[in-house]
GROMACS .gro file of C-alpha atoms in nm:
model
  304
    1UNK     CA    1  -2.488  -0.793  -0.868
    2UNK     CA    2  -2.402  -1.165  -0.826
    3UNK     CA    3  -2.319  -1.287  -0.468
    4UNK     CA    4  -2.069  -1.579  -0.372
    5UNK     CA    5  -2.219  -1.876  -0.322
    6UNK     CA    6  -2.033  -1.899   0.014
    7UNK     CA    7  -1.884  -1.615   0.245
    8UNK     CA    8  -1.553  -1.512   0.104
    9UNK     CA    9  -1.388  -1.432   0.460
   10UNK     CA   10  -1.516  -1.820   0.571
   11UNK     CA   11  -1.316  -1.942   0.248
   12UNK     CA   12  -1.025  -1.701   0.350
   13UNK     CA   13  -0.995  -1.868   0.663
   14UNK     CA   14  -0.980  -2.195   0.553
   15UNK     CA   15  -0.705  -2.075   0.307
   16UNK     CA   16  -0.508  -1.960   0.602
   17UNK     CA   17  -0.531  -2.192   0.787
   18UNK     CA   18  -0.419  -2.443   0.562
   19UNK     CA   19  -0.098  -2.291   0.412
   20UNK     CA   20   0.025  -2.256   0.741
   21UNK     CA   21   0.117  -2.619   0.697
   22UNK     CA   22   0.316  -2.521   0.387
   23UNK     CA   23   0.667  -2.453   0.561
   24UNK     CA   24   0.655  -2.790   0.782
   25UNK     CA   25   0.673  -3.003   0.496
   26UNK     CA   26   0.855  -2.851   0.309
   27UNK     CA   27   1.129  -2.883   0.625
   28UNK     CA   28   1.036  -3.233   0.652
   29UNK     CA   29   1.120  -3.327   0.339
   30UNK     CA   30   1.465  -3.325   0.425
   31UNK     CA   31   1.750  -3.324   0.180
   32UNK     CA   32   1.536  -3.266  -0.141
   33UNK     CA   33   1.602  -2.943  -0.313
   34UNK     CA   34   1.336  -2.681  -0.231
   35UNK     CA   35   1.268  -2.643  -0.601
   36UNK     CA   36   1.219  -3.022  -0.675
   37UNK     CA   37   0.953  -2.940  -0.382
   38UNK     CA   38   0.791  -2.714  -0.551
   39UNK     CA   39   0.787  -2.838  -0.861
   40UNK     CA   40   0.640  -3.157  -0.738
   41UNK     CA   41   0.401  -2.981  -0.556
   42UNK     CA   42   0.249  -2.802  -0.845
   43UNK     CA   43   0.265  -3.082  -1.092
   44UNK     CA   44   0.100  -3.316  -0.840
   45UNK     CA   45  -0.174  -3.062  -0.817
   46UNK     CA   46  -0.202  -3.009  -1.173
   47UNK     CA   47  -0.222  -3.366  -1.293
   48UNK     CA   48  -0.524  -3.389  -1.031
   49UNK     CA   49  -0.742  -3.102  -1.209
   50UNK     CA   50  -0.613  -3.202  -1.566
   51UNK     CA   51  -0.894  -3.472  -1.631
   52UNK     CA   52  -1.207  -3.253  -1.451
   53UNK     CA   53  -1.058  -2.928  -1.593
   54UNK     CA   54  -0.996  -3.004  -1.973
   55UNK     CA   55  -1.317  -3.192  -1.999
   56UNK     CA   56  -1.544  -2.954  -1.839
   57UNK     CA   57  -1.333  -2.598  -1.950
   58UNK     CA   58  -1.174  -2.671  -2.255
   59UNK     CA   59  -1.336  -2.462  -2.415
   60UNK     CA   60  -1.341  -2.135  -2.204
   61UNK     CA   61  -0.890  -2.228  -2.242
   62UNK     CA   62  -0.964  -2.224  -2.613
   63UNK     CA   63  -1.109  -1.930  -2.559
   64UNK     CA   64  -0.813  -1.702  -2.368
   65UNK     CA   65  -0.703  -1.449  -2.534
   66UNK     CA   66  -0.364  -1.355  -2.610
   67UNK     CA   67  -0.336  -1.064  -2.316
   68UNK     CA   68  -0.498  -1.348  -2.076
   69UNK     CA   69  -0.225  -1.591  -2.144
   70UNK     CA   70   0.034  -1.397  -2.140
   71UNK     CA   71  -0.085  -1.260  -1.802
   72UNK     CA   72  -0.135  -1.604  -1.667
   73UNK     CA   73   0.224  -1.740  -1.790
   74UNK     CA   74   0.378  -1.454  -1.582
   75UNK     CA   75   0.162  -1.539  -1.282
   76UNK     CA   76   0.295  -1.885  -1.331
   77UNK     CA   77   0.569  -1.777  -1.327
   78UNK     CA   78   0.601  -1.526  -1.028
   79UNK     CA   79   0.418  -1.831  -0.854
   80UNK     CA   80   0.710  -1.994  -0.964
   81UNK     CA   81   0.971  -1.782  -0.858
   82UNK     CA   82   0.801  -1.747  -0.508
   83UNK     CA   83   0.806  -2.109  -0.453
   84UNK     CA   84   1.205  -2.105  -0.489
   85UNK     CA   85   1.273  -1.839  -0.275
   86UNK     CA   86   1.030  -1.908   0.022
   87UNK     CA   87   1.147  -2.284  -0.002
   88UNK     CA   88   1.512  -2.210  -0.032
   89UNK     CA   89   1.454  -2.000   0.239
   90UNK     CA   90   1.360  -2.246   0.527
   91UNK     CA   91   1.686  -2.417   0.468
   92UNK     CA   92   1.900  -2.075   0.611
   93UNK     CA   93   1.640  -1.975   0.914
   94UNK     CA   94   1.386  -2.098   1.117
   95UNK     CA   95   0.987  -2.143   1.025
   96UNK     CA   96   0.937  -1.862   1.212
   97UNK     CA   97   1.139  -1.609   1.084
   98UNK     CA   98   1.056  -1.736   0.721
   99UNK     CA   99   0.672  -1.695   0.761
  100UNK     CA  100   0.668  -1.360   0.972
  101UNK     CA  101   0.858  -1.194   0.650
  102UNK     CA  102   0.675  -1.418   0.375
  103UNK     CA  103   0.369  -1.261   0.542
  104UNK     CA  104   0.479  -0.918   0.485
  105UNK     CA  105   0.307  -0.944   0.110
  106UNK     CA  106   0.081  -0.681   0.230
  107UNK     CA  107   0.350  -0.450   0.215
  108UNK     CA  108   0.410  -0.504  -0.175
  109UNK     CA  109   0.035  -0.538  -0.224
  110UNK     CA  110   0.004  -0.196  -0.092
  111UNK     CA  111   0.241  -0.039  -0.316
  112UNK     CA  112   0.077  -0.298  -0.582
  113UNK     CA  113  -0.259  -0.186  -0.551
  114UNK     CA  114  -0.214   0.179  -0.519
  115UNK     CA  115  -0.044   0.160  -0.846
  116UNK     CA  116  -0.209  -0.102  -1.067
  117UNK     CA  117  -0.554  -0.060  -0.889
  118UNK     CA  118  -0.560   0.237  -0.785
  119UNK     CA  119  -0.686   0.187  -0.432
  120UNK     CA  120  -0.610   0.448  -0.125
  121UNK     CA  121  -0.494   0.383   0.178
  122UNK     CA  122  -0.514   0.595   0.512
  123UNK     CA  123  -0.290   0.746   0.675
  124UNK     CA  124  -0.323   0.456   0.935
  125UNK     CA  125  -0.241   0.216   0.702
  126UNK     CA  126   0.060   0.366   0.672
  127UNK     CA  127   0.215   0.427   0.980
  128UNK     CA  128   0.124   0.026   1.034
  129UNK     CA  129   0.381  -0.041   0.729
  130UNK     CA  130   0.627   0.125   0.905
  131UNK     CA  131   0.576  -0.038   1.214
  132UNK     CA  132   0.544  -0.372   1.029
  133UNK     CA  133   0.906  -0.295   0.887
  134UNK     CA  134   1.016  -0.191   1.170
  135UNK     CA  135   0.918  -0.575   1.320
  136UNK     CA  136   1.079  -0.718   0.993
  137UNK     CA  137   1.389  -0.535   1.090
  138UNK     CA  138   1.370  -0.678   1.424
  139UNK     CA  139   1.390  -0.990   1.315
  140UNK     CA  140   1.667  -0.989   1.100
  141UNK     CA  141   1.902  -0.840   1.328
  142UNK     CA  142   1.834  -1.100   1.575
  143UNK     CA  143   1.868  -1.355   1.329
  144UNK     CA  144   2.158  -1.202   1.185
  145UNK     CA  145   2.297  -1.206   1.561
  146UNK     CA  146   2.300  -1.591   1.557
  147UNK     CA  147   2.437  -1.615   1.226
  148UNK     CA  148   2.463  -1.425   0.845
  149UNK     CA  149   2.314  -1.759   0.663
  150UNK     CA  150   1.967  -1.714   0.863
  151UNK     CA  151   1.989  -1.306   0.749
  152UNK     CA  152   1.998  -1.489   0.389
  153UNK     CA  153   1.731  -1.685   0.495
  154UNK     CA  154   1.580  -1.353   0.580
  155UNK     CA  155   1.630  -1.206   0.243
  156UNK     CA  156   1.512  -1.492   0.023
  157UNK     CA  157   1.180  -1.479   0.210
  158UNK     CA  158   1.158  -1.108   0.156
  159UNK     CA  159   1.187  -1.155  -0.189
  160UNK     CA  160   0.952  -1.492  -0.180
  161UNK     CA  161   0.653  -1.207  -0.037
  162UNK     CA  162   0.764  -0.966  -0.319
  163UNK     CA  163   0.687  -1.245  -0.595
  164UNK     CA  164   0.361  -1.395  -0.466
  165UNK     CA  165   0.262  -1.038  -0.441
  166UNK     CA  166   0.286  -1.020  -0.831
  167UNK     CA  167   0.098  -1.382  -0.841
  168UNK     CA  168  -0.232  -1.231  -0.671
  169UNK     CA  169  -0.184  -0.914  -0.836
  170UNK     CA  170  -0.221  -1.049  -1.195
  171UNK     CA  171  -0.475  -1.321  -1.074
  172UNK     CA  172  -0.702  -1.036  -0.923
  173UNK     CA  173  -0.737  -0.880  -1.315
  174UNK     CA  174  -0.797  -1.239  -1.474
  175UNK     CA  175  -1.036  -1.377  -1.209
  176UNK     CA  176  -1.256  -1.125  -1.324
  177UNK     CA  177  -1.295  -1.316  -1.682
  178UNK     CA  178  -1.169  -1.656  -1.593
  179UNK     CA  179  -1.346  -1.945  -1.365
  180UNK     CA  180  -1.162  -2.048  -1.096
  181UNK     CA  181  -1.040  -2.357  -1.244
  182UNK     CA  182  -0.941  -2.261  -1.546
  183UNK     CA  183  -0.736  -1.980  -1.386
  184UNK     CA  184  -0.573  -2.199  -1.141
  185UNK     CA  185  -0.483  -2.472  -1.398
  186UNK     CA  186  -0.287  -2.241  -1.647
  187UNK     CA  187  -0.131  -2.076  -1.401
  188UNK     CA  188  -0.024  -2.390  -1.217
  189UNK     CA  189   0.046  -2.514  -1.523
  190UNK     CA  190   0.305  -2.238  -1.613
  191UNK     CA  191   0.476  -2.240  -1.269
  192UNK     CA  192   0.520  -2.641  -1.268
  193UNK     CA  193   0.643  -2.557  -1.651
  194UNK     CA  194   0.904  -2.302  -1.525
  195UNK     CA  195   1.029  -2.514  -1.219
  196UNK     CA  196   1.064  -2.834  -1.448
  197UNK     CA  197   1.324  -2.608  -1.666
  198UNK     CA  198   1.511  -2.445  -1.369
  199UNK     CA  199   1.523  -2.810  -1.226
  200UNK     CA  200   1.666  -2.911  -1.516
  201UNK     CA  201   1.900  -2.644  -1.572
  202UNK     CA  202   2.050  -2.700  -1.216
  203UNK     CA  203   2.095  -3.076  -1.246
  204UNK     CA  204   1.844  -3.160  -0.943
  205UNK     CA  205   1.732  -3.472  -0.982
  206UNK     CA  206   1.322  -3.572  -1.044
  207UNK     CA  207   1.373  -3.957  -0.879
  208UNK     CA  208   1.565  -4.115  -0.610
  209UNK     CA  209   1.297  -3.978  -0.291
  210UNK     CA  210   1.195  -4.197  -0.051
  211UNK     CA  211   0.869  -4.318   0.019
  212UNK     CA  212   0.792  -3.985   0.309
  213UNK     CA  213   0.919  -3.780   0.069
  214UNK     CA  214   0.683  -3.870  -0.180
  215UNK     CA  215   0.381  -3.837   0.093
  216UNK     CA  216   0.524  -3.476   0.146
  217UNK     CA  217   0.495  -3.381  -0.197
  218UNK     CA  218   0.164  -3.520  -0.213
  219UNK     CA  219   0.036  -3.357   0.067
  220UNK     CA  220   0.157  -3.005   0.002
  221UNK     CA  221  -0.023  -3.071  -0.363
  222UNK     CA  222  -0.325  -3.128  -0.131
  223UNK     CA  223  -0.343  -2.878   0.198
  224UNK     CA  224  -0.200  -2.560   0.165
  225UNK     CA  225  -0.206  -2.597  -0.293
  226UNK     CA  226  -0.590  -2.740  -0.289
  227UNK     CA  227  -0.691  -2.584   0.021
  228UNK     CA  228  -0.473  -2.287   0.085
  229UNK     CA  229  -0.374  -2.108  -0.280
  230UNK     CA  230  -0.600  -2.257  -0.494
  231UNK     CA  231  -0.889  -2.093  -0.231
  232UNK     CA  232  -0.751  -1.762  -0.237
  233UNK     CA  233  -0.768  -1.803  -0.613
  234UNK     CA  234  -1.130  -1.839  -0.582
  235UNK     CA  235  -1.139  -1.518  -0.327
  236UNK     CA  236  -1.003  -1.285  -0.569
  237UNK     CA  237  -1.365  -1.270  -0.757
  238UNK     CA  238  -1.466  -1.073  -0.449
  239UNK     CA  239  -1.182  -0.955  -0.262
  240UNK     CA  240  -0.875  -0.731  -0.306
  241UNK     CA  241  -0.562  -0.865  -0.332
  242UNK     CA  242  -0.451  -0.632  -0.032
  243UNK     CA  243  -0.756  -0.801   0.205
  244UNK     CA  244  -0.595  -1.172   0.106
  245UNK     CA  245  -0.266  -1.050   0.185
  246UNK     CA  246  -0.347  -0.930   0.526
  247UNK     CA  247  -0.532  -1.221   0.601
  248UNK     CA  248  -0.231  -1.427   0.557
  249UNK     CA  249  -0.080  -1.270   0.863
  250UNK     CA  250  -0.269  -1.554   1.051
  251UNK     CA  251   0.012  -1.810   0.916
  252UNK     CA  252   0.310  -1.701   1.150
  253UNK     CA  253   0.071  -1.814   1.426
  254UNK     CA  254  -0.007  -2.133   1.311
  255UNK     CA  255   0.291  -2.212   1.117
  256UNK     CA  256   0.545  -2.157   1.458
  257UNK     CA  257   0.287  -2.343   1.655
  258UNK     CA  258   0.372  -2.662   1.418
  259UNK     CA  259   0.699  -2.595   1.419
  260UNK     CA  260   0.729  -2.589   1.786
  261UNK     CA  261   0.547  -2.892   1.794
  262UNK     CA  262   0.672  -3.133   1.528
  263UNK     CA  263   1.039  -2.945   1.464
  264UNK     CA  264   1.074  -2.891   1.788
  265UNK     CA  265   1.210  -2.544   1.665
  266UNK     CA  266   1.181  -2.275   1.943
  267UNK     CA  267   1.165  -1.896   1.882
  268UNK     CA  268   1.442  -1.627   1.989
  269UNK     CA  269   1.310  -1.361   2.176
  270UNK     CA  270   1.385  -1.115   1.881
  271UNK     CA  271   1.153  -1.321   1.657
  272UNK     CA  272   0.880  -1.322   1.915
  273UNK     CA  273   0.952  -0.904   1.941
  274UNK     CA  274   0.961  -0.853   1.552
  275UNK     CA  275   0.690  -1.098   1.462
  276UNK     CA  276   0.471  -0.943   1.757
  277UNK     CA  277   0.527  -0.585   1.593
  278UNK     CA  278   0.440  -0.739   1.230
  279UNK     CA  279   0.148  -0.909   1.336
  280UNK     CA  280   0.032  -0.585   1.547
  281UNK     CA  281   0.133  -0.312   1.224
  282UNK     CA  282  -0.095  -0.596   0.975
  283UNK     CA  283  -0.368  -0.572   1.212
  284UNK     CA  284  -0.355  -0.210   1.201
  285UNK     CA  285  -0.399  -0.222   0.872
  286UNK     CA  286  -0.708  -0.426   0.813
  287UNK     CA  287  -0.884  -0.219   1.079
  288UNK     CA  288  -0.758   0.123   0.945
  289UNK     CA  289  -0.861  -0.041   0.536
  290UNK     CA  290  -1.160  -0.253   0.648
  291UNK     CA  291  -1.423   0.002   0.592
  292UNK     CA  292  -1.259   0.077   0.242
  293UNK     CA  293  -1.197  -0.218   0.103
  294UNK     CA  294  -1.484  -0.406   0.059
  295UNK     CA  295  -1.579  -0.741  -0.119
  296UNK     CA  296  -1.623  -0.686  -0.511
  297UNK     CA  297  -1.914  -0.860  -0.666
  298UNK     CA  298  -1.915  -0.878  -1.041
  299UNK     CA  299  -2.184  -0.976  -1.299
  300UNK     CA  300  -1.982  -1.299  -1.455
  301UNK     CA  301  -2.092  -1.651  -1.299
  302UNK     CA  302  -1.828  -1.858  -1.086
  303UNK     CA  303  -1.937  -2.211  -1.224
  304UNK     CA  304  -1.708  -2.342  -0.959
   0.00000   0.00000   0.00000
């Protein structure tokens, strides 16, 4: 059975920690429309593999087959559809709020799993789904206290963990048969694809940013793409796509940390009760699936 070259809970980590960034720059980017941010971020990211991936994996592209591609468009375009919703919803509530709920994934990856993969959970895991519900539900009725935009905010980041849910889902069956690069690149590719066409559709225009703007784009093509998706792309040789989602609930942390510190954005006492009861019920749940879900070693190489 072939082992990773390097620990896949190290690589996790870094992942983590990186897309915790994600949500500050996307606020700091000001007046830009969140899906001109995403698209920018993904077609940044994908004109930096283009000349490495097409020379060195063209032909294992040639190669997809027509059930691969078609898989990998829709992961484009859940990743897509993610980016929209998560984005759109920092400008309705704070970082906080928006990352606690993005980072309930592990609550569709659950249901995701048990039906596509057929894992089994305990009966611990789910009691700590209800109680990480119960947190989510916490924090939108404080946030809906202070005003019914940031419950919308709320919402759209619900739905933002929903999609990305579907993005590891369907990369979990092709990283089985597909390097990491080549993965990432057609499904990058797609998603860019998809938010070039809804950009268009909407009128939001591609020029006109200022030079910061243009930094921010760059750098979330860089940190939390590079460094934070594009290395849970590579995880999902060995591990579930319920482990990466759990993992994730290390982003709240780190992301209102940031935000504290560079938005100067505080955090309500409900969001410090709900997101406390999140982060507690996900914790639950990787000690109560830890000894069950373990990391998956196949027989195909990983050239990178």
């Amino acid at each position: 059975m072939e082992k990773p070259p390097v620990q896949p809970y190290i690589i996790l980590f870094i992942g983590v920690l990186s897309i915790s960034t994600s949500a500050i720059f996307v606020k700091l980017a000001g007046d830009a429309p969140a899906s001109v941010i995403a698209f920018y971020r993904l077609a940044i990211a994908v004109g930096i593999m283009a000349p490495y991936v097409l020379w060195k994996h063209f032909d294992e592209i040639k190669q997809t087959n027509k059930k691969d591609w078609v898989l990998a468009i829709l992961s484009g375009v859940f990743l897509a559809l993610h980016f929209i919703l998560w984005f759109e919803s920092l400008g309705y509530t704070t970082v906080a709020s928006s990352v606690v709920l993005v980072a309930l994934q592990p609550v569709f990856a659950f249901m995701g799993t048990y039906l596509f993969f057929k894992e089994r959970f305990t009966i611990g895991a789910i009691l700590s789904l209800v109680i990480t519900l119960t947190g989510s539900v916490i924090i939108g009725w404080g946030d809906f206290q202070i005003s019914g935009t940031a419950l919308f905010g709320d919402l759209l980041a619900l739905l933002g963990a929903m999609t990305v849910t579907g993005y590891f889902l369907l990369g979990q069956n092709l990283r089985k048969r597909q390097t990491i690069l080549t993965y990432t690149f057609i499904a990058y590719g797609f998603a860019a694809a998809t938010l070039l066409l809804y950009n268009l559709a909407l009128g939001y225009p591609f020029t006109g940013y200022d030079g910061d703007q243009w930094l921010i784009f760059l750098g979330l093509a860089i940190i939390p793409t590079f460094f934070g998706h594009t290395l849970f792309n590579w995880t999902l040789k060995w591990l579930s796509t319920s482990t990466i989602s759990m993992a994730v609930l290390v982003e709240p942390i780190g992301a209102s940390i940031l935000a504290y510190w560079i938005l100067d954005e505080g955090i309500t006492w409900t969001q410090w009760l709900g997101g406390s009861i999140v982060i507690f019920g996900l914790m639950m749940f990787i000690l109560s699936t830890m000894k069950k879900v373990k990391p998956k070693f196949t027989h195909e190489t990983d050239r990178r």
